[in-house]
Coordinates of N, CA and C in Angstrom, one line a residue:
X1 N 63.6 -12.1 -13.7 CA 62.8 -13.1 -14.4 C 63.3 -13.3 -15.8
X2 N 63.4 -14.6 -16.0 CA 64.3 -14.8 -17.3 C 63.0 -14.6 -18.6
X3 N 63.5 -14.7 -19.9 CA 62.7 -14.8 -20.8 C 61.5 -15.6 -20.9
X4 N 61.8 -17.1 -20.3 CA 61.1 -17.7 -20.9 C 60.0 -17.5 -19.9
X5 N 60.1 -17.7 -18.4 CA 59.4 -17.1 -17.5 C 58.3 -16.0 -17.7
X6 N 59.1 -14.8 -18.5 CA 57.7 -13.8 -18.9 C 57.1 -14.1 -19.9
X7 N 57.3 -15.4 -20.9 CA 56.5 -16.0 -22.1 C 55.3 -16.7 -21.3
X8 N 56.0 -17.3 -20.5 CA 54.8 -18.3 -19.5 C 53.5 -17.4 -19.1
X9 N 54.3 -16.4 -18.1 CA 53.4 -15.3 -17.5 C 52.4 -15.4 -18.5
X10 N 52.8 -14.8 -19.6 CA 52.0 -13.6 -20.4 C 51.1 -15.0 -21.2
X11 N 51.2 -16.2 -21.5 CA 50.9 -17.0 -22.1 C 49.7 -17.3 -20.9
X12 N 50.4 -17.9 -20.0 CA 49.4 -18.0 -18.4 C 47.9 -16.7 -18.3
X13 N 48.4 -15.7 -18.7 CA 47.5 -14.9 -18.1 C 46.4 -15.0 -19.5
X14 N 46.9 -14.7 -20.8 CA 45.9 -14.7 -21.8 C 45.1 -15.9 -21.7
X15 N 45.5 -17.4 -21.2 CA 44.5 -18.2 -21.0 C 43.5 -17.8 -20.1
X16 N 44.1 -17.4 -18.9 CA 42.7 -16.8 -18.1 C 42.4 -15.9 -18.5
X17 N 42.6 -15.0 -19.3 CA 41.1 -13.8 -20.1 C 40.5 -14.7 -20.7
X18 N 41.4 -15.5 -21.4 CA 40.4 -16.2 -22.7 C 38.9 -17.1 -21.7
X19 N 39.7 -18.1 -20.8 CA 38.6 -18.5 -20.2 C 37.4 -17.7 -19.0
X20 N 37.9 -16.2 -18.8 CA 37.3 -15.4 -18.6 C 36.3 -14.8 -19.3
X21 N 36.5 -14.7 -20.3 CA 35.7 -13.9 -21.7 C 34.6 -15.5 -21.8
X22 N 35.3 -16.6 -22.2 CA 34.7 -18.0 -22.1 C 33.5 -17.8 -21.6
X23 N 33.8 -17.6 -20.4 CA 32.7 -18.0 -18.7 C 31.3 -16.6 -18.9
X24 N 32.2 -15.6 -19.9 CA 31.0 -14.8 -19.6 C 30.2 -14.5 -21.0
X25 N 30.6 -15.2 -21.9 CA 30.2 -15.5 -23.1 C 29.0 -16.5 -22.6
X26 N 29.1 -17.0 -21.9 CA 28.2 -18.8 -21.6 C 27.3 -18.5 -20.5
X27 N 27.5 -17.4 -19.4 CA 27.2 -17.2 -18.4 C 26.2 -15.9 -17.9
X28 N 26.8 -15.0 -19.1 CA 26.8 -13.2 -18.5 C 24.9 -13.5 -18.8
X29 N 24.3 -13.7 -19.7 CA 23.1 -13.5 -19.8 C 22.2 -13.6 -18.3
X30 N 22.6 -14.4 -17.6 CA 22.5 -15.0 -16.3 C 22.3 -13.0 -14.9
X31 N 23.7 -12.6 -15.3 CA 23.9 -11.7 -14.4 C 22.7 -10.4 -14.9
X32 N 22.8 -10.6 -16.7 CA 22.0 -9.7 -17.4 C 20.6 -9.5 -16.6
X33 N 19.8 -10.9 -16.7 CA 17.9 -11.2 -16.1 C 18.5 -11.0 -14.8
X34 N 19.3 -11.6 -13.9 CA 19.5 -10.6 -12.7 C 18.9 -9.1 -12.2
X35 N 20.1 -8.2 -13.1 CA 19.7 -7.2 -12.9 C 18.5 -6.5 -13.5
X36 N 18.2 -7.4 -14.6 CA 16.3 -6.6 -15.0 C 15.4 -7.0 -14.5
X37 N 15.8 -8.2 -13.6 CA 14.6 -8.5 -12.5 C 14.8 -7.9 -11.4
X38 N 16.1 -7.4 -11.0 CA 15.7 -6.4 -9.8 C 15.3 -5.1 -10.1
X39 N 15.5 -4.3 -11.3 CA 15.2 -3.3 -12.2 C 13.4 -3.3 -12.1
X40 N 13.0 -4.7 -12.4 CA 11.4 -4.4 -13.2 C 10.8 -4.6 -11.3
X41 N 11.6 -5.3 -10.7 CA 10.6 -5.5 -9.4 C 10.8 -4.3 -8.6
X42 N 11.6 -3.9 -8.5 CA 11.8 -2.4 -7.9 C 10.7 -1.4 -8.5
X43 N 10.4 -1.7 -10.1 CA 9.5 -0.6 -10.8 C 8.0 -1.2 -10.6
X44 N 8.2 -2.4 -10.4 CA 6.6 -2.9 -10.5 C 6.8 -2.6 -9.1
X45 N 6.8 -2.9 -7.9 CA 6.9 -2.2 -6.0 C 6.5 -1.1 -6.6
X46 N 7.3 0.3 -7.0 CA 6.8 1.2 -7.1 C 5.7 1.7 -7.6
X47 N 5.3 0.8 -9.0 CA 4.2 1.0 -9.5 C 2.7 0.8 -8.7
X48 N 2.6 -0.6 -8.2 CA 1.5 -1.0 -6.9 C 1.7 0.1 -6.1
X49 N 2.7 0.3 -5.4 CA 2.5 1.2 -4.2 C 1.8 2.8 -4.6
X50 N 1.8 3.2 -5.9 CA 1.3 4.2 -6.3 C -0.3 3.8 -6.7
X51 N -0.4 2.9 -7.2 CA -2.1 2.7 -7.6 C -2.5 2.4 -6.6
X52 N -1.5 1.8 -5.4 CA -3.1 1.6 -4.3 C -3.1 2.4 -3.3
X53 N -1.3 3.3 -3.4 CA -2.1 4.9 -2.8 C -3.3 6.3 -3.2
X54 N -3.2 5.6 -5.0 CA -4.0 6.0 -5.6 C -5.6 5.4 -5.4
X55 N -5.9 4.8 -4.8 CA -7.1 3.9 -5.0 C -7.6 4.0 -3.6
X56 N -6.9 4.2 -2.3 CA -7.3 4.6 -1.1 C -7.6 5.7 -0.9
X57 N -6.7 7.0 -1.7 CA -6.8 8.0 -1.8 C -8.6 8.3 -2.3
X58 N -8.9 7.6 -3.5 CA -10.7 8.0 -4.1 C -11.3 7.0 -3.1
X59 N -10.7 6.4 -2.8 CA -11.9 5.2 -1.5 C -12.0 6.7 -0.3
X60 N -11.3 7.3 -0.1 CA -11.2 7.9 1.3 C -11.9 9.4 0.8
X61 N -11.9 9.7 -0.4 CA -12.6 11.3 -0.6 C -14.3 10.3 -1.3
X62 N -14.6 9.3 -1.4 CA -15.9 9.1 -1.9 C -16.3 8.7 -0.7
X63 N -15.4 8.5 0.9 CA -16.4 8.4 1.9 C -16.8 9.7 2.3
X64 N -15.7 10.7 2.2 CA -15.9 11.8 2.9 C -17.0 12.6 2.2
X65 N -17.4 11.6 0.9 CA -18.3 12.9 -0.2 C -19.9 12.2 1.0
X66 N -19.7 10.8 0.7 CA -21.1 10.0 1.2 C -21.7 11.4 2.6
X67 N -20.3 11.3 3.3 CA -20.6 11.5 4.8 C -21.2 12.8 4.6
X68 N -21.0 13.6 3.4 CA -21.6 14.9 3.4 C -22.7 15.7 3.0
X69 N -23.6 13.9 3.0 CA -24.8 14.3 2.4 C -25.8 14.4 3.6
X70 N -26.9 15.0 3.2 CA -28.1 15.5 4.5 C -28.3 14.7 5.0
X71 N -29.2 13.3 4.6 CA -30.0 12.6 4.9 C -29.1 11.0 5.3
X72 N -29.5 10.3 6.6 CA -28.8 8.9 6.9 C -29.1 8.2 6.1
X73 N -30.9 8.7 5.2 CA -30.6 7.4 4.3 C -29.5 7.7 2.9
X74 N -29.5 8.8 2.4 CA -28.6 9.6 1.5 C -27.0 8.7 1.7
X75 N -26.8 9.0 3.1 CA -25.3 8.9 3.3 C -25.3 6.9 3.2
X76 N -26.0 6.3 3.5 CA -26.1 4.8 3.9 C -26.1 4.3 2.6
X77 N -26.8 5.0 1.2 CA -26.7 4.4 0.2 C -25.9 4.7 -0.5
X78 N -25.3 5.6 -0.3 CA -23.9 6.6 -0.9 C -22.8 5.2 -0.6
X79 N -22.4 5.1 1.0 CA -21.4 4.1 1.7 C -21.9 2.9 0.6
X80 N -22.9 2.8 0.6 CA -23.3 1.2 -0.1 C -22.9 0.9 -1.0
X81 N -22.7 2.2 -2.1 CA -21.9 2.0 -3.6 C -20.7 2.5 -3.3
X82 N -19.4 2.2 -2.5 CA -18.2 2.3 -2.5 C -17.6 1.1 -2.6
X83 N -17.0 0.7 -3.8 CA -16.3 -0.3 -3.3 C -14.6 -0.4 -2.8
X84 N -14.0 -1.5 -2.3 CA -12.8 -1.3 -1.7 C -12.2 -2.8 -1.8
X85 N -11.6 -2.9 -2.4 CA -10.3 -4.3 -2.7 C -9.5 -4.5 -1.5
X86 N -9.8 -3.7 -0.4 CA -9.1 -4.2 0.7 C -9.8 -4.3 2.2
X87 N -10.2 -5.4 2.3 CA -10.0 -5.8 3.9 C -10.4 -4.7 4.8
X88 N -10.0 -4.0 5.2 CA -10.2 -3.1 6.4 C -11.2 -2.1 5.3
X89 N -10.6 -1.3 4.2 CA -11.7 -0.6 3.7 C -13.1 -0.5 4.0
X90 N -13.3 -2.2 3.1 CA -14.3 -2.6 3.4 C -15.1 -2.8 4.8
X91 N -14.5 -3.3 6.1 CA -14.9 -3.0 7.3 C -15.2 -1.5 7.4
X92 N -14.7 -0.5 7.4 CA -14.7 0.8 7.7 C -15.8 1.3 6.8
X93 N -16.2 0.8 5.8 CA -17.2 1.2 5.0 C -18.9 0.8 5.1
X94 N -18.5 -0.5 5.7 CA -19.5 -1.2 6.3 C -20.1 -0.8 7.7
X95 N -18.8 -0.4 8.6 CA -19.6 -0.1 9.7 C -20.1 1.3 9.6
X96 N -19.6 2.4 8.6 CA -20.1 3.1 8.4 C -21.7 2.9 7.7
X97 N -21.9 2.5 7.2 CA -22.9 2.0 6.6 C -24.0 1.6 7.7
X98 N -23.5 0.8 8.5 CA -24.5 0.2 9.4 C -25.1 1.3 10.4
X99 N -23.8 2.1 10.4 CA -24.4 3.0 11.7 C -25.6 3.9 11.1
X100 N -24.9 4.3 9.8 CA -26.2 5.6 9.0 C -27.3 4.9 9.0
X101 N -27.5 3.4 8.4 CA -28.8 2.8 8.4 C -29.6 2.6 9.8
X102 N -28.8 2.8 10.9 CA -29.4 2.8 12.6 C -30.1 3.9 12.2
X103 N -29.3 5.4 12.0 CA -29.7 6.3 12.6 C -31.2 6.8 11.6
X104 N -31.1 6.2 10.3 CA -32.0 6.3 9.6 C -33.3 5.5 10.0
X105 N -33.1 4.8 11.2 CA -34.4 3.8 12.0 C -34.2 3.0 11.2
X106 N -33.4 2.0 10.6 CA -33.4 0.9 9.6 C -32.8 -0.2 10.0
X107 N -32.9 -0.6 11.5 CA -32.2 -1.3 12.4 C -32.2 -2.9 11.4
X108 N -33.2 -3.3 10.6 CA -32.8 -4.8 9.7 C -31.8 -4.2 9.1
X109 N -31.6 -3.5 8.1 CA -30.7 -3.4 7.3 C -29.3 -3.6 7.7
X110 N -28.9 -2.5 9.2 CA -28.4 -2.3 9.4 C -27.9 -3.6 10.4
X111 N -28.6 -4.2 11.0 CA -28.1 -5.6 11.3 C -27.6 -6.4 10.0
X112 N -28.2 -6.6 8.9 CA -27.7 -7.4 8.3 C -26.5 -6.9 7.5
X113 N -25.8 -5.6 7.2 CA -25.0 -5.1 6.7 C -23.4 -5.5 8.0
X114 N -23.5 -5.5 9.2 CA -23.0 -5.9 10.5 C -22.7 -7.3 10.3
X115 N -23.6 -8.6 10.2 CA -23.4 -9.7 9.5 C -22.8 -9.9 9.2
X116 N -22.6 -9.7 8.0 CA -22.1 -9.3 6.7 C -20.6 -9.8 6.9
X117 N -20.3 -8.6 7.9 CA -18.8 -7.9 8.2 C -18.0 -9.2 8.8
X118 N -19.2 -9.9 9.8 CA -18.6 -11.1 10.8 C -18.1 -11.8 10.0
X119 N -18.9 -12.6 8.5 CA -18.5 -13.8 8.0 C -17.6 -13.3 6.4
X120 N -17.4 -12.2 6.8 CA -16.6 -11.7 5.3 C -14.9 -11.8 5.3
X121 N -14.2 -12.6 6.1 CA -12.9 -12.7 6.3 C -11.8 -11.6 6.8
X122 N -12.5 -10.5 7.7 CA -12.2 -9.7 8.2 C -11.4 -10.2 9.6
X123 N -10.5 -9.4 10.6 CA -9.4 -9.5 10.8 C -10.5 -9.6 12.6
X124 N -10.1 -10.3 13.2 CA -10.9 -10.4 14.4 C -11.7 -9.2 15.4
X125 N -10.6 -8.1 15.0 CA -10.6 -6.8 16.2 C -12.0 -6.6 15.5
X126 N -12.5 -6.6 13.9 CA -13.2 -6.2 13.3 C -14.7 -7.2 13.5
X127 N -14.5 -8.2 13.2 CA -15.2 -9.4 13.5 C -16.1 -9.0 15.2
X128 N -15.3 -8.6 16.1 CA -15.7 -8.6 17.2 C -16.5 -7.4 17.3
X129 N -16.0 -6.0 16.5 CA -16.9 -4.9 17.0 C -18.2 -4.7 16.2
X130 N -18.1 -5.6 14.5 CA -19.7 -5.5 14.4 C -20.6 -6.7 15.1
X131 N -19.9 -7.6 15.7 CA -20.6 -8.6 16.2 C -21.4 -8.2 17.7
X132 N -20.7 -6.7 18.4 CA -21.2 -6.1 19.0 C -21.8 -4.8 19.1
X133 N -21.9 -4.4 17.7 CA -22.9 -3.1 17.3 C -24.0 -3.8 16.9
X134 N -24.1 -5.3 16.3 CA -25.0 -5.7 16.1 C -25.9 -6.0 17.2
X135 N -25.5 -6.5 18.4 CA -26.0 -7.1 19.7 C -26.7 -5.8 20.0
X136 N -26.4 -4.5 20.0 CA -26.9 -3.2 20.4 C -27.8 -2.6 19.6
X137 N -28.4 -3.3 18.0 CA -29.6 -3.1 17.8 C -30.8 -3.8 18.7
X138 N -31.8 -2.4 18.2 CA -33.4 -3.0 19.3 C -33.8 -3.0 17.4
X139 N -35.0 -3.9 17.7 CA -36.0 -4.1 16.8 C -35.5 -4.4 15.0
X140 N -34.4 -5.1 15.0 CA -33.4 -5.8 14.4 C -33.7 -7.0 14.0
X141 N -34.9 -8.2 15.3 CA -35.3 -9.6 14.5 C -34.7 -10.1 15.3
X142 N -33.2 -9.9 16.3 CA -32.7 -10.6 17.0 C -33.6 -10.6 18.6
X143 N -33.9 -11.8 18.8 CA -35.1 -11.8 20.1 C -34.1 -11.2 21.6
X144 N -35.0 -10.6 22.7 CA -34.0 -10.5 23.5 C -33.4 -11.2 24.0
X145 N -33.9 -12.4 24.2 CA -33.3 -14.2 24.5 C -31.8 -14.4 24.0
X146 N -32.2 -14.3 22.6 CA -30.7 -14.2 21.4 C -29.8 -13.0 22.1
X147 N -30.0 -11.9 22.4 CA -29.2 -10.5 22.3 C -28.7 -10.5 23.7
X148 N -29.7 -11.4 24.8 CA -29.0 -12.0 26.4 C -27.9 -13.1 26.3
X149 N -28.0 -14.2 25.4 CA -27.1 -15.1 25.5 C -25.6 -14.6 24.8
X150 N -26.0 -13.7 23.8 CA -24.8 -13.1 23.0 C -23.8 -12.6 23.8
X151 N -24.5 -11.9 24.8 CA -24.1 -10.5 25.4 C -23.3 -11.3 27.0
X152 N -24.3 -12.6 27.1 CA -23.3 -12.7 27.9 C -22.1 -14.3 27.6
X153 N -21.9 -14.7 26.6 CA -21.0 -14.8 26.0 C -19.9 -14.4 25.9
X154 N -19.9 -12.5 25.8 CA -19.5 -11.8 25.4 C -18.8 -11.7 26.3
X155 N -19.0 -11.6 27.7 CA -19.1 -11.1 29.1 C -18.1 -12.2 29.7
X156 N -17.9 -13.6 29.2 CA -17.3 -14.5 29.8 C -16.1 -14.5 29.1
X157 N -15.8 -14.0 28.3 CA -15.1 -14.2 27.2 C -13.7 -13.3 27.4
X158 N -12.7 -13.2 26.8 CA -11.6 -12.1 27.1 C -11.6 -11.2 26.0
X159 N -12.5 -11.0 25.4 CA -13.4 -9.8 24.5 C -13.0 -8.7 25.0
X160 N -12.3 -7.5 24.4 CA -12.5 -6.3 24.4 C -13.8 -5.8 25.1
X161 N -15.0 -5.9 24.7 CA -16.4 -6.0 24.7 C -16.6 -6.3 25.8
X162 N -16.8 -7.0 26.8 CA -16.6 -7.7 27.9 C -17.3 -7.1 29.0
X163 N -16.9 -5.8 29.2 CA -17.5 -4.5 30.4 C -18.8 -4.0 29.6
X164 N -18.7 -3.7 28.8 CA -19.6 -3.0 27.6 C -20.7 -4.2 27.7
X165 N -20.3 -5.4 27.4 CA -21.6 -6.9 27.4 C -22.5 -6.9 29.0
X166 N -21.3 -6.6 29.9 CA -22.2 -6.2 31.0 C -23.2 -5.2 31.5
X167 N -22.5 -3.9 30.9 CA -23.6 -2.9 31.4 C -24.9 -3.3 30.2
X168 N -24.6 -3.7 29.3 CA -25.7 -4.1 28.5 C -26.9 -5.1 29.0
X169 N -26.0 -5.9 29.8 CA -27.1 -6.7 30.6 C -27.8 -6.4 31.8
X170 N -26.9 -5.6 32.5 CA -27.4 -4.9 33.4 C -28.8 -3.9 33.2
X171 N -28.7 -3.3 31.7 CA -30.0 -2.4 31.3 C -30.6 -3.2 31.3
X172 N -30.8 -4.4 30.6 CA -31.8 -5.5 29.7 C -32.3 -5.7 31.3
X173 N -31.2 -6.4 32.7 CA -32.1 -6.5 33.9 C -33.3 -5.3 34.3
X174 N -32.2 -3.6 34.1 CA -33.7 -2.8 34.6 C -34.7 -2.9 33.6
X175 N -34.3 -2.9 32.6 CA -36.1 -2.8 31.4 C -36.4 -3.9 32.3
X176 N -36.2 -5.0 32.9 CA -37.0 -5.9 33.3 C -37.5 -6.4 34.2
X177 N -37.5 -4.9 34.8 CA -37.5 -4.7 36.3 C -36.7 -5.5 37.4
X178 N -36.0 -6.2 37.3 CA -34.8 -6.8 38.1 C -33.7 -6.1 38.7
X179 N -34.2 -4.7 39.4 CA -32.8 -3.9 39.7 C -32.0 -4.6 40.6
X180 N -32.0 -5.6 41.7 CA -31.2 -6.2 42.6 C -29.9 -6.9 41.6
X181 N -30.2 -7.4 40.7 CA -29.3 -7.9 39.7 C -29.0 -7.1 39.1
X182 N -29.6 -6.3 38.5 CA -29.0 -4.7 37.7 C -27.9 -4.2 38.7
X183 N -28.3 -3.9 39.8 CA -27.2 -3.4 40.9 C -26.1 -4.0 41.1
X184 N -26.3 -5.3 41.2 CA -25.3 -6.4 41.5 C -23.8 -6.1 40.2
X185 N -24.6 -6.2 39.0 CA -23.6 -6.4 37.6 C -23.2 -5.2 37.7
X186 N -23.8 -3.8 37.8 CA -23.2 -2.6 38.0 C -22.2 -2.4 38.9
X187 N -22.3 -2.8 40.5 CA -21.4 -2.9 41.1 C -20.0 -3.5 40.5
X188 N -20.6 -4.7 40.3 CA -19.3 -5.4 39.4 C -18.3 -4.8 38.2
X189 N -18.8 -4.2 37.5 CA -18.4 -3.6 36.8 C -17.4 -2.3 37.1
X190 N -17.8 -1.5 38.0 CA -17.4 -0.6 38.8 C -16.0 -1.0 39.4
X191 N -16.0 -1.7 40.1 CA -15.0 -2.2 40.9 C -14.2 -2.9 40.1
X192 N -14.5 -3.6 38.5 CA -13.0 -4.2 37.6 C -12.1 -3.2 37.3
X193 N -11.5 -3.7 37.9 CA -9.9 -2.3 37.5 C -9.6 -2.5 35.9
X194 N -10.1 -3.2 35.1 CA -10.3 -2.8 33.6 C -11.3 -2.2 33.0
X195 N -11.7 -1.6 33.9 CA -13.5 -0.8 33.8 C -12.7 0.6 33.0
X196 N -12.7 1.0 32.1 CA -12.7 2.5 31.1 C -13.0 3.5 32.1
X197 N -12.6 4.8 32.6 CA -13.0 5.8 32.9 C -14.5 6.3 32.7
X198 N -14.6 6.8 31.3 CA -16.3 6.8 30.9 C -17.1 6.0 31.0
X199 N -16.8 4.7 31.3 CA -17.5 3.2 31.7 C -17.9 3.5 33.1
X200 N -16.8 3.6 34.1 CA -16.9 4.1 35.3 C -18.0 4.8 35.9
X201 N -17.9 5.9 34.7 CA -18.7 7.2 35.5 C -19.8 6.8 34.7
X202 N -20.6 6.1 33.5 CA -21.9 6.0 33.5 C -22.5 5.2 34.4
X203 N -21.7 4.1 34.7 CA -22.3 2.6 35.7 C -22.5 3.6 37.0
X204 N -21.5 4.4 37.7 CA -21.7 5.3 38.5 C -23.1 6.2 38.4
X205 N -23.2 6.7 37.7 CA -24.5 7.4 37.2 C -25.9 6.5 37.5
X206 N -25.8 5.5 36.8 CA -26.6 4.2 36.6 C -26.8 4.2 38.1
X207 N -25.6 3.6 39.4 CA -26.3 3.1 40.5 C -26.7 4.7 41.3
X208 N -26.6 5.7 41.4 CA -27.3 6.6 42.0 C -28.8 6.6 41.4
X209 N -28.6 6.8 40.4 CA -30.1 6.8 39.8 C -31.1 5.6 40.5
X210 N -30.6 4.4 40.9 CA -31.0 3.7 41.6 C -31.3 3.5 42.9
X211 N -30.3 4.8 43.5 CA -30.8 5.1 45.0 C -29.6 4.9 45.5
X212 N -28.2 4.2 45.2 CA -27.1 3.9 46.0 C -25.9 4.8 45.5
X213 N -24.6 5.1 46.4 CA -24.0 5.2 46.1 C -22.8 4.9 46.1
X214 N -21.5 4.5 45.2 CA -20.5 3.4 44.6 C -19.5 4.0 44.9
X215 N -18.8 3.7 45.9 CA -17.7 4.0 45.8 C -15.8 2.9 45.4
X216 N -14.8 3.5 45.1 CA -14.3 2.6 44.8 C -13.8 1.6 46.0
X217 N -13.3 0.3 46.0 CA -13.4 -0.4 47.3 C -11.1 0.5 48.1
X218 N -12.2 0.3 49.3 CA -10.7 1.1 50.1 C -10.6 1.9 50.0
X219 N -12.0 3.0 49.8 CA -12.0 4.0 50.1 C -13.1 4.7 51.4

C-alpha cells in the first residue's frame, strides 16, 4: 500500500470515529433512559412482587387469627374487619364470613354477605358458588318459590352446581311430601355419569330410605 493510500485509510477511519463519537454525543442519552428504564422496572417488578407477597402473607395469618377464635359470631366479625385489595381474597374472606354467620344462626346476614360476593366483580367460578350457598340458606327471606326457581335454573344450566340444584329439589319435593317426584329426580341423578361419588352414595342413601333400591343401569 503506497503512502498516500495509508493517509486516506487513516484520514477515512478518523472521520468515522469522529462521526461515531458525533452519533453518540446526539444519541447516547437515548441508550442511557433505556437502560434505567429497564433497571427501575426490573426494581419496581421486584418491589410489587414483595409488598403483595407481603400483604397476602398478613391477609392470610389475620384469617387464620379470625378462624381461631371460640365463638361463630367472634370469628364472623373478626373475617368482617379483613380487608383484601384483591379479588379472590376478598371472595375467600366473604365466603368465610358467610359460612360463620350460618353457623352462628344468622342466616340474613349471612345471605346478604353471599350477595354481596355475586355483584362485587368476582370471577364466575366464584359468582356461582355464593350464588349457591346462598340458595342453601333456610330462613334467609328468600321464599321457597324464589329458592325452587333458582335451584332449578341452576339444574338446566351447565353449572358446576347442576347435580347439587337437583338433590336440592328433590329434598324441597320430600319436605313436601311429593316422594314420587323426589324419587324420580333421585333416580336421575344417580344414573348421570357426572354424578360425584359422594353425590352417588347420598342420593343412594336418600332412595332406600324411601323404600327402593338404585342400582347402576346394566347391572
Amino acid at each position: 500500500m503506497s503512502d498516500t493510500d495509508s493517509f486516506i485509510e487513516e484520514v477515512s477511519e478518523e472521520v468515522r470515529r469522529d462521526k461515531l463519537f458525533a452519533t453518540m454525543r446526539k444519541y447516547g442519552w437515548i441508550a442511557v433512559l433505556i437502560v434505567l428504564l429497564l433497571v427501575g422496572g426490573t426494581a419496581y417488578r421486584e418491589f410489587r412482587f414483595a409488598a403483595d407477597e407481603k400483604l397476602a402473607q398478613e391477609t392470610g395469618d389475620a384469617i387464620l387469627a379470625a378462624l381461631e377464635l371460640e365463638s361463630s359470631n367472634d370469628r364472623a366479625k373478626a373475617l368482617g374487619e379483613i380487608q383484601s385489595s384483591d379479588l379472590a381474597g376478598k371472595a375467600i374472606i366473604g365466603l368465610l364470613q358467610a359460612a360463620e354467620s350460618s353457623l352462628a344462626l344468622d342466616n340474613s346476614s349471612s345471605f346478604e354477605i353471599l350477595e354481596s360476593l355475586e355483584t362485587s366483580g368476582l370471577s364466575v367460578a366464584y359468582v356461582q358458588l355464593a350464588n349457591f350457598k346462598k340458595l342453601l340458606l333456610e330462613d334467609s327471606g328468600l321464599s321457597t318459590e324464589a329458592r325452587i326457581s333458582e335451584f332449578e335454573s341452576i339444574s338446566e344450566s351447565a353449572s358446576p352446581y347442576r347435580l347439587f340444584a337437583e338433590e336440592q329439589l328433590a329434598l324441597i319435593e320430600l319436605s313436601s311430601g311429593d316422594r314420587k317426584a323426589a324419587r324420580k329426580r333421585l333416580s336421575g341423578i344417580f344414573e348421570d355419569a357426572s354424578a360425584s361419588k359422594s353425590l352417588r352414595q347420598r342420593v343412594s342413601q336418600l332412595i332406600t330410605i324411601l323404600g327402593e333400591t338404585q342400582k347402576p343401569s346394566g347391572n
